[in-house]
XYZ file of N, CA and C in Angstrom:
357
model
N -40.240 -72.305 -95.963
C -41.590 -72.131 -96.494
C -42.552 -72.825 -95.529
N -43.492 -72.084 -95.018
C -44.350 -72.650 -93.968
C -45.714 -71.968 -93.948
N -46.723 -72.769 -93.649
C -48.061 -72.262 -93.370
C -48.438 -72.726 -91.977
N -48.952 -71.823 -91.166
C -49.312 -72.166 -89.794
C -50.748 -71.736 -89.538
N -51.590 -72.729 -89.237
C -52.988 -72.462 -88.943
C -53.200 -72.295 -87.440
N -54.214 -71.541 -87.082
C -54.589 -71.375 -85.685
C -56.063 -71.017 -85.600
N -56.591 -71.050 -84.381
C -57.969 -70.631 -84.175
C -58.964 -71.749 -83.976
N -58.515 -72.987 -84.097
C -59.423 -74.096 -83.898
C -59.826 -74.231 -82.444
N -60.785 -75.111 -82.193
C -61.248 -75.340 -80.835
C -62.518 -76.138 -80.834
N -63.145 -76.185 -79.681
C -64.406 -76.891 -79.523
C -65.542 -75.891 -79.442
N -66.619 -76.173 -80.126
C -67.753 -75.261 -80.171
C -69.034 -76.083 -80.263
N -70.116 -75.532 -79.764
C -71.409 -76.201 -79.847
C -72.011 -76.011 -81.235
N -72.885 -76.909 -81.640
C -73.582 -76.724 -82.920
C -74.255 -75.358 -82.979
N -74.144 -74.729 -84.125
C -74.677 -73.389 -84.294
C -73.688 -72.289 -83.975
N -72.553 -72.653 -83.407
C -71.552 -71.671 -83.037
C -70.686 -71.230 -84.191
N -69.707 -70.391 -83.859
C -68.820 -69.812 -84.864
C -67.371 -69.927 -84.420
N -66.496 -69.969 -85.398
C -65.057 -69.921 -85.175
C -64.414 -69.191 -86.340
N -63.275 -68.590 -86.069
C -62.488 -67.964 -87.133
C -61.093 -68.560 -87.126
N -60.748 -69.189 -88.214
C -59.423 -69.768 -88.370
C -58.515 -68.791 -89.098
N -57.242 -68.847 -88.748
C -56.236 -68.026 -89.409
C -55.122 -68.918 -89.939
N -54.480 -68.448 -90.974
C -53.330 -69.132 -91.561
C -52.314 -68.062 -91.919
N -51.130 -68.205 -91.376
C -50.076 -67.234 -91.642
C -48.940 -67.921 -92.379
N -48.438 -67.250 -93.393
C -47.378 -67.822 -94.228
C -46.035 -67.201 -93.893
N -45.007 -67.985 -94.075
C -43.648 -67.466 -93.964
C -42.776 -68.166 -94.994
N -41.769 -67.464 -95.448
C -40.845 -68.058 -96.398
C -41.253 -67.931 -97.849
N -42.443 -67.413 -98.098
C -42.879 -67.147 -99.466
C -43.956 -66.079 -99.394
N -44.337 -65.579 -100.549
C -45.315 -64.499 -100.612
C -46.664 -65.092 -100.999
N -47.529 -65.346 -100.035
C -48.811 -65.983 -100.368
C -49.675 -65.133 -101.262
N -49.425 -63.828 -101.278
C -50.206 -62.957 -102.146
C -50.026 -63.256 -103.620
N -49.021 -64.033 -103.942
C -48.800 -64.441 -105.321
C -49.561 -65.713 -105.688
N -50.259 -66.279 -104.703
C -50.883 -67.584 -104.906
C -52.383 -67.563 -104.598
N -53.129 -68.348 -105.361
C -54.469 -68.710 -104.936
C -54.317 -69.598 -103.697
N -55.267 -69.483 -102.769
C -55.169 -70.247 -101.539
C -56.487 -70.936 -101.234
N -56.404 -72.018 -100.500
C -57.593 -72.796 -100.161
C -57.575 -73.235 -98.704
N -58.744 -73.576 -98.241
C -58.883 -74.314 -96.994
C -59.376 -75.713 -97.345
N -58.777 -76.684 -96.723
C -59.228 -78.057 -96.851
C -59.396 -78.628 -95.444
N -60.104 -79.728 -95.327
C -60.300 -80.329 -94.017
C -60.275 -81.852 -94.150
N -59.977 -82.468 -93.042
C -59.950 -83.922 -93.026
C -60.529 -84.425 -91.718
N -61.619 -85.158 -91.830
C -62.261 -85.748 -90.667
C -61.638 -87.106 -90.381
N -61.751 -87.596 -89.167
C -61.172 -88.896 -88.826
C -61.692 -89.999 -89.740
N -60.774 -90.766 -90.281
C -61.144 -91.885 -91.129
C -61.588 -91.527 -92.529
N -61.488 -90.251 -92.887
C -61.916 -89.807 -94.216
C -60.758 -89.140 -94.943
N -60.897 -89.023 -96.246
C -59.890 -88.337 -97.044
C -60.036 -86.840 -96.938
N -59.070 -86.100 -97.451
C -59.150 -84.643 -97.429
C -60.316 -84.134 -98.256
N -60.956 -83.105 -97.759
C -62.116 -82.493 -98.416
C -61.831 -81.013 -98.653
N -62.016 -80.585 -99.864
C -61.876 -79.159 -100.183
C -63.022 -78.385 -99.552
N -62.692 -77.272 -98.892
C -63.688 -76.419 -98.241
C -63.993 -75.198 -99.095
N -62.949 -74.545 -99.562
C -63.145 -73.357 -100.373
C -61.828 -72.724 -100.744
N -61.883 -71.768 -101.667
C -60.684 -71.132 -102.196
C -60.890 -69.649 -102.380
N -59.775 -68.948 -102.450
C -59.774 -67.522 -102.751
C -58.621 -67.258 -103.699
N -58.849 -66.397 -104.684
C -57.769 -66.140 -105.634
C -56.730 -65.218 -105.019
N -55.631 -65.041 -105.726
C -54.490 -64.317 -105.152
C -54.846 -62.889 -104.765
N -55.698 -62.258 -105.552
C -56.075 -60.888 -105.258
C -57.178 -60.741 -104.235
N -57.837 -61.840 -103.918
C -58.895 -61.800 -102.916
C -60.266 -61.450 -103.460
N -60.362 -61.275 -104.764
C -61.629 -60.841 -105.327
C -62.577 -61.949 -105.728
N -62.074 -63.168 -105.756
C -62.890 -64.307 -106.174
C -62.796 -65.413 -105.146
N -63.944 -65.912 -104.738
C -63.995 -67.040 -103.810
C -64.903 -68.129 -104.370
N -64.693 -69.321 -103.890
C -65.506 -70.458 -104.298
C -65.581 -71.406 -103.107
N -66.710 -72.059 -102.955
C -66.926 -72.891 -101.782
C -67.547 -74.233 -102.151
N -67.252 -75.207 -101.338
C -67.940 -76.483 -101.451
C -69.400 -76.285 -101.069
N -70.281 -77.061 -101.685
C -71.702 -76.935 -101.389
C -72.004 -77.151 -99.901
N -71.199 -77.991 -99.270
C -71.451 -78.337 -97.871
C -71.246 -77.163 -96.911
N -70.523 -76.140 -97.358
C -70.247 -75.002 -96.469
C -70.751 -73.679 -97.034
N -71.241 -73.702 -98.245
C -71.675 -72.464 -98.897
C -72.767 -71.778 -98.070
N -72.587 -70.485 -97.866
C -73.535 -69.717 -97.071
C -73.234 -69.705 -95.585
N -72.322 -70.578 -95.147
C -71.962 -70.638 -93.733
C -70.510 -70.231 -93.490
N -69.639 -70.503 -94.444
C -68.213 -70.206 -94.310
C -67.835 -69.075 -95.258
N -66.875 -68.263 -94.828
C -66.369 -67.176 -95.656
C -64.848 -67.151 -95.581
N -64.221 -67.160 -96.749
C -62.770 -67.076 -96.829
C -62.379 -65.647 -97.170
N -61.356 -65.155 -96.500
C -60.809 -63.836 -96.802
C -59.299 -63.889 -96.632
N -58.652 -62.852 -97.076
C -57.198 -62.802 -96.948
C -56.742 -61.367 -96.769
N -55.583 -61.224 -96.139
C -54.936 -59.930 -95.973
C -53.502 -60.111 -96.471
N -53.266 -59.769 -97.710
C -51.951 -60.008 -98.297
C -50.862 -59.154 -97.643
N -51.244 -58.035 -97.074
C -50.263 -57.208 -96.366
C -49.723 -57.920 -95.130
N -50.539 -58.836 -94.585
C -50.137 -59.592 -93.397
C -49.772 -61.036 -93.725
N -49.749 -61.372 -95.015
C -49.472 -62.750 -95.431
C -50.411 -63.730 -94.725
N -51.683 -63.358 -94.618
C -52.626 -64.136 -93.832
C -53.868 -64.510 -94.631
N -54.408 -65.646 -94.279
C -55.627 -66.189 -94.854
C -56.569 -66.505 -93.696
N -57.870 -66.310 -93.906
C -58.828 -66.528 -92.835
C -59.989 -67.404 -93.307
N -60.596 -68.092 -92.355
C -61.819 -68.856 -92.613
C -62.798 -68.549 -91.482
N -63.817 -67.776 -91.804
C -64.871 -67.493 -90.837
C -65.944 -68.559 -90.994
N -66.196 -69.283 -89.916
C -67.159 -70.380 -89.940
C -68.311 -70.052 -89.004
N -69.511 -70.167 -89.493
C -70.687 -69.926 -88.670
C -71.688 -71.050 -88.883
N -72.713 -71.080 -88.033
C -73.725 -72.146 -88.089
C -73.066 -73.515 -88.168
N -72.076 -73.719 -87.324
C -71.306 -74.954 -87.380
C -72.152 -76.168 -87.027
N -71.834 -77.273 -87.692
C -72.545 -78.534 -87.518
C -71.554 -79.610 -87.062
N -72.034 -80.658 -86.436
C -71.114 -81.747 -86.058
C -70.330 -82.299 -87.244
N -70.925 -82.305 -88.432
C -70.222 -82.790 -89.626
C -69.046 -81.902 -90.020
N -68.955 -80.716 -89.448
C -67.811 -79.843 -89.731
C -66.583 -80.216 -88.900
N -66.738 -81.159 -87.987
C -65.619 -81.592 -87.160
C -64.522 -82.196 -88.027
N -63.323 -81.638 -87.930
C -62.203 -82.072 -88.770
C -60.962 -81.284 -88.382
N -59.833 -81.706 -88.923
C -58.633 -80.877 -88.894
C -58.654 -80.009 -90.148
N -58.489 -78.736 -89.960
C -58.548 -77.774 -91.055
C -57.140 -77.315 -91.411
N -56.879 -77.303 -92.703
C -55.569 -76.922 -93.228
C -55.741 -75.803 -94.252
N -54.759 -74.935 -94.328
C -54.675 -74.030 -95.470
C -53.648 -74.608 -96.442
N -53.838 -74.315 -97.695
C -52.982 -74.876 -98.736
C -52.977 -73.955 -99.935
N -51.948 -74.047 -100.731
C -51.924 -73.294 -101.976
C -52.809 -73.991 -103.002
N -53.305 -73.191 -103.936
C -54.115 -73.746 -105.005
C -55.545 -73.287 -104.962
N -56.219 -73.480 -106.094
C -57.613 -73.053 -106.255
C -58.451 -74.256 -106.607
N -59.547 -74.445 -105.893
C -60.436 -75.535 -106.204
C -60.041 -76.836 -105.537
N -60.826 -77.891 -105.776
C -60.594 -79.181 -105.118
C -59.188 -79.750 -105.310
N -58.498 -79.339 -106.377
C -57.140 -79.845 -106.564
C -56.205 -79.408 -105.442
N -56.619 -78.406 -104.674
C -55.794 -77.948 -103.546
C -55.602 -79.048 -102.502
N -56.487 -80.055 -102.514
C -56.301 -81.157 -101.572
C -55.010 -81.928 -101.856
N -54.451 -81.746 -103.032
C -53.212 -82.418 -103.402
C -52.012 -81.486 -103.323
N -52.210 -80.295 -102.804
C -51.122 -79.330 -102.747
C -49.961 -79.846 -101.909
N -48.733 -79.677 -102.402
C -47.573 -80.081 -101.607
C -47.283 -79.111 -100.470
N -47.933 -77.965 -100.499
C -47.680 -76.951 -99.478
C -48.955 -76.710 -98.692
N -48.978 -77.228 -97.464
C -50.076 -76.958 -96.567
C -49.545 -77.003 -95.141
N -50.331 -76.439 -94.237
C -49.888 -76.337 -92.857
C -50.086 -77.616 -92.072
N -49.868 -77.505 -90.749
C -49.982 -78.677 -89.886
C -51.417 -78.912 -89.434
N -52.271 -77.924 -89.656
C -53.675 -78.067 -89.345
C -54.056 -77.577 -87.964
N -55.348 -77.283 -87.834
C -55.912 -76.900 -86.548
C -57.235 -77.647 -86.371
N -57.435 -78.215 -85.184
C -58.588 -79.076 -84.941
C -59.824 -78.241 -84.653
N -60.913 -78.579 -85.318
C -62.224 -77.998 -85.036
C -63.148 -79.133 -84.627
N -63.751 -78.992 -83.462
C -64.679 -79.996 -82.960
C -66.014 -79.334 -82.669
N -67.064 -79.856 -83.283
C -68.409 -79.311 -83.093
C -69.240 -80.383 -82.405
N -69.598 -80.109 -81.177
C -70.293 -81.114 -80.379
C -71.066 -80.444 -79.265
N -72.201 -81.038 -78.927
C -72.982 -80.531 -77.810
C -72.594 -81.257 -76.522
């Protein structure tokens, strides 16, 4: 059972990135999924969630209107489209099972991908 994130990198403020998360060993389409992030020296922060069918999303206020979560259950994949990035978005981003802020406690999450927003 594994989640693998990719797509992180360094970007200037105002830029965009698209993160991907691919699952193996289980059927993610059966689960609500979330993105969480953790900045240096801080605890995990919930970013947003999408339900198993992909029809419902929810976002933290800090990213609402800038980030979009989507999924392709046929590909066992989850995505996070990030735009208008800010330095405060700098963190390691993880995908995890679960819906809502409780996903920060999920026992199943990936190894993370680093996003750095800096001029």
